[in-house]
Short mmCIF file of C-alpha atoms in Angstrom, two decimals:
data_model
loop_
_atom_site.label_atom_id
_atom_site.label_comp_id
_atom_site.label_asym_id
_atom_site.label_seq_id
_atom_site.Cartn_x
_atom_site.Cartn_y
_atom_site.Cartn_z
CA MET G 1 -5.59 10.13 -11.62
CA ALA G 2 -8.84 11.60 -10.16
CA GLU G 3 -11.50 9.10 -10.99
CA ASP G 4 -13.99 8.50 -13.86
CA ASN G 5 -17.22 7.14 -12.51
CA ALA G 6 -17.76 4.52 -15.08
CA ILE G 7 -14.53 2.50 -13.76
CA THR G 8 -15.84 -0.32 -11.52
CA LEU G 9 -14.52 -1.05 -7.83
CA ALA G 10 -12.64 -3.83 -8.26
CA GLN G 11 -10.71 -1.62 -10.74
CA ARG G 12 -10.36 1.20 -8.28
CA MET G 13 -8.53 -1.37 -6.04
CA ALA G 14 -6.34 -2.83 -9.45
CA LEU G 15 -2.68 -2.41 -8.44
CA ASP G 16 0.34 -2.61 -10.68
CA ARG G 17 3.65 -4.27 -9.32
CA ILE G 18 6.82 -2.05 -9.67
CA ALA G 19 9.31 -3.44 -7.07
CA PRO G 20 9.14 -6.45 -5.10
CA GLN G 21 7.10 -5.78 -2.61
CA THR G 22 5.68 -2.62 -4.01
CA TRP G 23 2.78 -1.33 -6.09
CA ARG G 24 1.85 1.27 -7.71
CA SER G 25 -2.17 2.39 -7.35
CA ARG G 26 -4.26 3.35 -10.89
CA HIS G 27 -7.01 5.25 -9.52
CA SER G 28 -7.93 7.66 -7.20
CA ASP G 29 -11.38 9.22 -5.75
CA VAL G 30 -11.63 12.62 -4.73
CA ASN G 31 -12.89 13.56 -1.05
CA GLN G 32 -14.83 16.58 -0.23
CA ASN G 33 -11.64 18.24 0.93
CA GLY G 34 -9.73 17.73 -2.21
CA ARG G 35 -7.78 14.68 -1.47
CA SER G 36 -7.68 10.77 -1.87
CA TYR G 37 -10.76 9.50 -0.52
CA GLY G 38 -9.52 7.48 2.91
CA GLY G 39 -11.46 4.40 1.43
CA GLN G 40 -9.57 4.45 -1.74
CA LEU G 41 -6.40 4.61 0.62
CA LEU G 42 -7.87 1.84 3.04
CA GLY G 43 -9.08 -0.74 -0.03
CA GLN G 44 -5.52 -0.16 -1.68
CA ALA G 45 -3.62 -0.66 1.40
CA PHE G 46 -5.44 -3.78 2.44
CA HIS G 47 -5.01 -4.86 -1.14
CA ALA G 48 -1.20 -4.73 -1.36
CA ALA G 49 -0.98 -6.42 1.92
CA LEU G 50 -2.76 -9.36 0.54
CA LEU G 51 -1.60 -9.93 -2.94
CA ASP G 52 1.41 -11.98 -1.69
CA ALA G 53 -0.50 -12.91 1.60
CA PRO G 54 0.20 -17.17 1.62
CA PRO G 55 -2.45 -19.30 0.77
CA GLY G 56 -4.91 -20.74 3.60
CA ARG G 57 -4.72 -17.09 5.32
CA GLU G 58 -7.61 -15.53 5.33
CA PRO G 59 -7.82 -11.42 5.74
CA THR G 60 -9.03 -10.61 9.86
CA MET G 61 -7.18 -7.19 10.47
CA MET G 62 -6.15 -3.86 9.36
CA GLN G 63 -5.16 -1.40 11.88
CA PHE G 64 -4.32 2.10 9.61
CA LEU G 65 -2.88 5.58 9.92
CA PHE G 66 -3.79 8.40 7.85
CA LEU G 67 -0.48 10.69 7.81
CA GLN G 68 -1.18 13.23 5.58
CA GLY G 69 -3.63 14.16 2.54
CA ALA G 70 -2.68 12.20 -0.74
CA MET G 71 -3.21 13.98 -3.42
CA PRO G 72 -6.18 12.24 -6.14
CA ASP G 73 -3.72 13.41 -9.23
CA LYS G 74 -0.66 11.38 -8.00
CA PRO G 75 -0.47 7.60 -7.65
CA VAL G 76 0.43 6.00 -4.42
CA ASP G 77 3.32 3.81 -4.32
CA TYR G 78 2.49 0.85 -1.49
CA THR G 79 5.40 -1.03 0.11
CA VAL G 80 4.73 -4.23 2.02
CA SER G 81 7.13 -5.35 4.63
CA GLY G 82 6.51 -8.83 6.53
CA LEU G 83 6.17 -8.73 10.40
CA GLN G 84 5.43 -12.05 11.51
CA SER G 85 4.69 -15.47 9.36
CA GLY G 86 3.89 -18.39 11.71
CA LYS G 87 1.84 -21.47 11.08
CA ARG G 88 -1.48 -19.95 11.97
CA PHE G 89 -0.97 -16.00 11.54
CA HIS G 90 0.50 -13.77 8.64
CA SER G 91 1.05 -10.04 9.33
CA VAL G 92 3.08 -7.45 7.54
CA ASP G 93 3.34 -3.29 7.52
CA VAL G 94 2.51 -1.39 4.38
CA ARG G 95 4.06 2.24 4.08
CA GLY G 96 2.27 4.70 1.23
CA THR G 97 4.07 7.29 -0.23
CA GLN G 98 3.79 9.62 -3.03
CA GLY G 99 7.25 10.80 -3.74
CA ASP G 100 9.27 11.76 -0.89
CA ARG G 101 5.77 12.37 1.21
CA THR G 102 4.22 8.88 3.45
CA VAL G 103 0.63 9.48 3.53
CA LEU G 104 -0.02 6.07 4.86
CA GLN G 105 0.89 3.25 7.44
CA ALA G 106 -1.20 0.10 8.01
CA GLN G 107 -0.22 -3.46 9.65
CA VAL G 108 -2.84 -6.02 8.15
CA SER G 109 -2.92 -9.55 9.65
CA CYS G 110 -4.18 -12.94 8.01
CA ALA G 111 -4.82 -16.21 10.00
CA SER G 112 -6.10 -19.75 9.52
CA LEU G 113 -9.56 -20.52 10.45
CA LEU G 114 -9.19 -22.65 14.41
CA ASP G 115 -12.19 -24.35 16.31
CA GLY G 116 -13.36 -22.43 19.05
CA PRO G 117 -16.04 -20.88 20.72
CA MET G 118 -18.59 -18.72 18.79
CA HIS G 119 -20.47 -15.79 19.65
CA ALA G 120 -21.85 -12.54 17.76
CA ARG G 121 -23.63 -9.26 18.47
CA PRO G 122 -26.79 -9.62 16.50
CA SER G 123 -28.25 -7.32 14.07
CA LEU G 124 -30.25 -4.38 14.75
CA ALA G 125 -31.81 -3.96 11.59
CA PRO G 126 -35.76 -4.72 12.05
CA ALA G 127 -36.63 -7.91 10.44
CA ASP G 128 -38.80 -6.61 8.08
CA GLU G 129 -36.58 -3.83 7.11
CA ASP G 130 -36.02 -4.13 2.80
CA PRO G 131 -33.05 -1.61 1.92
CA GLU G 132 -34.20 -1.73 -1.72
CA HIS G 133 -37.18 0.15 -0.55
CA LEU G 134 -35.28 2.80 1.46
CA PRO G 135 -34.63 6.58 0.54
CA ARG G 136 -31.40 7.13 -1.59
CA LEU G 137 -29.62 10.35 -0.18
CA ALA G 138 -30.52 12.42 -3.22
CA GLN G 139 -34.60 11.56 -2.15
CA VAL G 140 -33.98 13.15 1.34
CA PRO G 141 -35.34 16.66 1.61
CA SER G 142 -33.57 19.21 0.57
CA ALA G 143 -33.50 21.23 3.60
CA LEU G 144 -31.94 18.59 5.59
CA ARG G 145 -29.00 17.85 2.69
CA ASP G 146 -28.50 21.37 3.01
CA GLN G 147 -27.94 21.37 6.84
CA LEU G 148 -25.75 18.55 6.44
CA ALA G 149 -23.65 20.03 4.38
CA GLN G 150 -22.90 22.79 6.77
CA MET G 151 -21.39 19.90 8.88
CA GLY G 152 -17.78 18.99 6.99
CA GLY G 153 -19.72 18.92 3.38
CA TYR G 154 -22.02 15.72 4.29
CA GLY G 155 -25.31 15.48 2.28
CA ARG G 156 -23.53 16.00 -0.94
CA ASP G 157 -21.54 13.22 -1.37
CA VAL G 158 -22.00 11.13 -4.28
CA ASN G 159 -20.11 7.62 -5.40
CA ASP G 160 -21.30 5.43 -8.10
CA CYS G 161 -19.75 2.60 -6.16
CA ILE G 162 -21.36 2.82 -3.18
CA GLU G 163 -25.13 2.65 -3.01
CA PHE G 164 -26.52 3.90 0.33
CA ARG G 165 -29.70 3.86 1.44
CA ILE G 166 -30.98 5.52 5.12
CA PRO G 167 -33.95 4.16 7.19
CA ASP G 168 -36.23 6.84 8.70
CA ALA G 169 -34.24 9.25 7.36
CA GLU G 170 -35.91 12.05 8.70
CA ARG G 171 -35.70 11.32 12.09
CA GLN G 172 -32.01 10.37 11.85
CA LEU G 173 -30.59 13.54 9.67
CA ALA G 174 -32.67 16.03 11.43
CA GLY G 175 -30.78 18.28 13.92
CA ALA G 176 -33.70 17.97 16.71
CA THR G 177 -33.67 14.37 16.68
CA ALA G 178 -30.41 13.55 15.07
CA ASP G 179 -28.00 11.82 18.19
CA HIS G 180 -24.31 9.46 18.53
CA ARG G 181 -26.13 6.52 16.98
CA PHE G 182 -26.38 5.70 13.08
CA ARG G 183 -28.06 3.05 11.15
CA TYR G 184 -27.94 2.85 7.19
CA TRP G 185 -27.15 0.20 4.61
CA MET G 186 -24.65 0.01 1.44
CA ARG G 187 -23.62 -2.30 -1.09
CA VAL G 188 -21.61 -2.16 -4.47
CA PRO G 189 -24.00 -1.61 -6.71
CA HIS G 190 -22.06 -3.92 -9.47
CA SER G 191 -21.15 -7.70 -9.40
CA LEU G 192 -17.38 -7.92 -7.99
CA PRO G 193 -15.27 -11.31 -9.02
CA ASP G 194 -15.25 -14.37 -6.51
CA ALA G 195 -11.98 -13.19 -4.93
CA PRO G 196 -12.24 -12.92 -1.04
CA ARG G 197 -8.98 -10.95 -1.14
CA LEU G 198 -10.52 -8.54 -3.18
CA GLN G 199 -13.51 -8.38 -1.53
CA ALA G 200 -11.69 -7.80 1.90
CA ALA G 201 -10.12 -4.83 0.09
CA CYS G 202 -13.25 -3.49 -1.25
CA PHE G 203 -15.19 -3.67 2.14
CA ALA G 204 -12.17 -1.76 3.68
CA TYR G 205 -13.30 1.01 0.80
CA LEU G 206 -16.81 1.33 2.12
CA SER G 207 -15.91 0.83 5.58
CA ASP G 208 -14.52 4.57 5.36
CA TRP G 209 -18.44 5.80 4.11
CA TRP G 210 -19.81 7.78 6.78
CA LEU G 211 -18.29 6.18 9.49
CA ASN G 212 -17.96 9.11 11.36
CA PHE G 213 -21.38 10.77 10.88
CA CYS G 214 -22.39 9.48 14.01
CA SER G 215 -19.80 11.92 16.00
CA MET G 216 -21.33 15.09 14.27
CA ALA G 217 -24.97 14.15 14.16
CA PRO G 218 -25.17 14.84 18.14
CA HIS G 219 -24.34 18.38 16.64
CA LEU G 220 -26.33 19.21 13.78
CA LYS G 221 -28.50 21.36 15.60
CA ARG G 222 -25.90 23.95 15.40
CA ALA G 223 -25.28 23.15 12.19
CA GLY G 224 -23.78 26.43 10.25
CA GLU G 225 -22.97 28.45 13.66
CA ARG G 226 -19.29 27.63 13.47
CA GLN G 227 -17.31 25.97 10.35
CA ILE G 228 -16.59 22.57 10.98
CA TYR G 229 -13.25 20.83 9.57
CA ILE G 230 -13.43 16.74 9.45
CA THR G 231 -10.96 14.42 8.36
CA SER G 232 -10.02 10.47 9.17
CA LEU G 233 -7.31 9.93 11.63
CA ASN G 234 -6.76 6.16 12.07
CA HIS G 235 -9.05 3.04 11.34
CA GLY G 236 -9.39 -0.14 12.17
CA VAL G 237 -11.05 -2.86 10.51
CA TRP G 238 -11.61 -6.20 11.69
CA LEU G 239 -13.21 -9.21 9.59
CA HIS G 240 -15.02 -11.85 11.46
CA GLN G 241 -15.90 -13.37 7.92
CA VAL G 242 -14.84 -11.66 4.51
CA PRO G 243 -18.13 -9.59 3.60
CA ARG G 244 -19.61 -10.33 -0.02
CA CYS G 245 -19.66 -6.52 -0.92
CA ASP G 246 -21.85 -6.56 -3.68
CA GLY G 247 -24.81 -8.24 -1.09
CA TRP G 248 -26.25 -5.46 1.12
CA LEU G 249 -24.22 -4.53 4.62
CA HIS G 250 -26.86 -3.00 7.78
CA VAL G 251 -24.27 -0.37 9.67
CA ALA G 252 -25.08 0.51 12.98
CA SER G 253 -22.49 3.24 13.80
CA GLU G 254 -22.23 5.02 17.65
CA SER G 255 -19.80 7.25 18.69
CA LEU G 256 -18.50 6.48 21.74
CA HIS G 257 -17.03 10.29 23.18
CA ALA G 258 -15.94 13.47 21.19
CA VAL G 259 -13.85 15.89 22.54
CA HIS G 260 -10.11 18.28 22.05
CA GLY G 261 -11.14 18.04 17.93
CA ARG G 262 -11.27 14.24 17.81
CA GLY G 263 -14.43 11.62 17.66
CA LEU G 264 -14.45 8.09 17.65
CA SER G 265 -16.74 5.84 16.14
CA VAL G 266 -17.62 2.27 15.48
CA ALA G 267 -19.42 0.24 13.51
CA HIS G 268 -20.78 -3.15 13.37
CA TYR G 269 -21.61 -4.83 9.52
CA HIS G 270 -24.18 -7.45 9.48
CA ASP G 271 -25.37 -8.80 5.95
CA LEU G 272 -28.80 -9.46 5.14
CA GLU G 273 -28.88 -12.37 6.59
CA GLY G 274 -28.32 -11.12 10.18
CA ARG G 275 -24.42 -12.02 10.12
CA HIS G 276 -21.73 -10.37 11.75
CA VAL G 277 -19.52 -9.75 9.00
CA ALA G 278 -17.20 -7.05 10.30
CA THR G 279 -16.14 -4.32 12.78
CA ALA G 280 -14.58 -0.95 12.01
CA ILE G 281 -13.68 1.74 14.39
CA GLN G 282 -12.31 5.40 13.11
CA ASP G 283 -10.80 8.44 15.11
CA CYS G 284 -11.41 11.64 13.16
CA LEU G 285 -10.33 15.21 13.51
CA LEU G 286 -13.57 16.65 14.22
CA ALA G 287 -12.32 20.47 15.00
CA TYR G 288 -13.59 23.84 14.32
CA VAL G 289 -11.67 26.24 12.06
CA ASP G 290 -12.46 29.58 13.52
#
């Protein structure tokens, strides 16, 4: 089941129906800890929840618990159970299992689009910033990437389904200047089908990428002093509109708190036109292992 890099993100989200309201994954990515990449589970769970959602309901929210590490060489079965189906809202529970192990649980909501007051957080991306001209991670000085690698394996990440650019990379990644805020750009580097529910699943996949780095960044100056283990515990996604993941998304992330081996991060996602398309929050395990 380990991933072939030639497989597109849409293919990585593909699920096979194996029973009523139960879907099985076809593909799995591997993370730095040798488990399934969290974004893969997020995206597939969101996709399973949306496959039988009623028409006219836009995906709006997912709240997700990582319960046990999923093994990348085995498929995950996603069982969807109804929670609510009314005139405006449709909500389901998704349970992911590998054999007798429950590895995840999620709640997903869809809603009709209603008329109401509007406001939005502005993008923090400078108006003249072009992600096409920003460095890729591989172009960041090797000394910085070596320092990052001592903090939970960051700096060695490679994912052919995510194009990742870092503005002001040396300031944001150097231990002397990094802080609890981190900006970056990302997109899927190949075209995706014009299918909003698949696009929502693909966004959930992307939303796990480097989100918890801002919880670790303030401690880069002490990289290597003590070994750190980092992994996702729970994750929330709110879609203000369904993002186009094959277009650039600007991410402004901030760690609100880290204590007792856990770090809390929030991120705001804007498209190239500056529209606030989504928000994500993640609680991660951030603990010394010695």
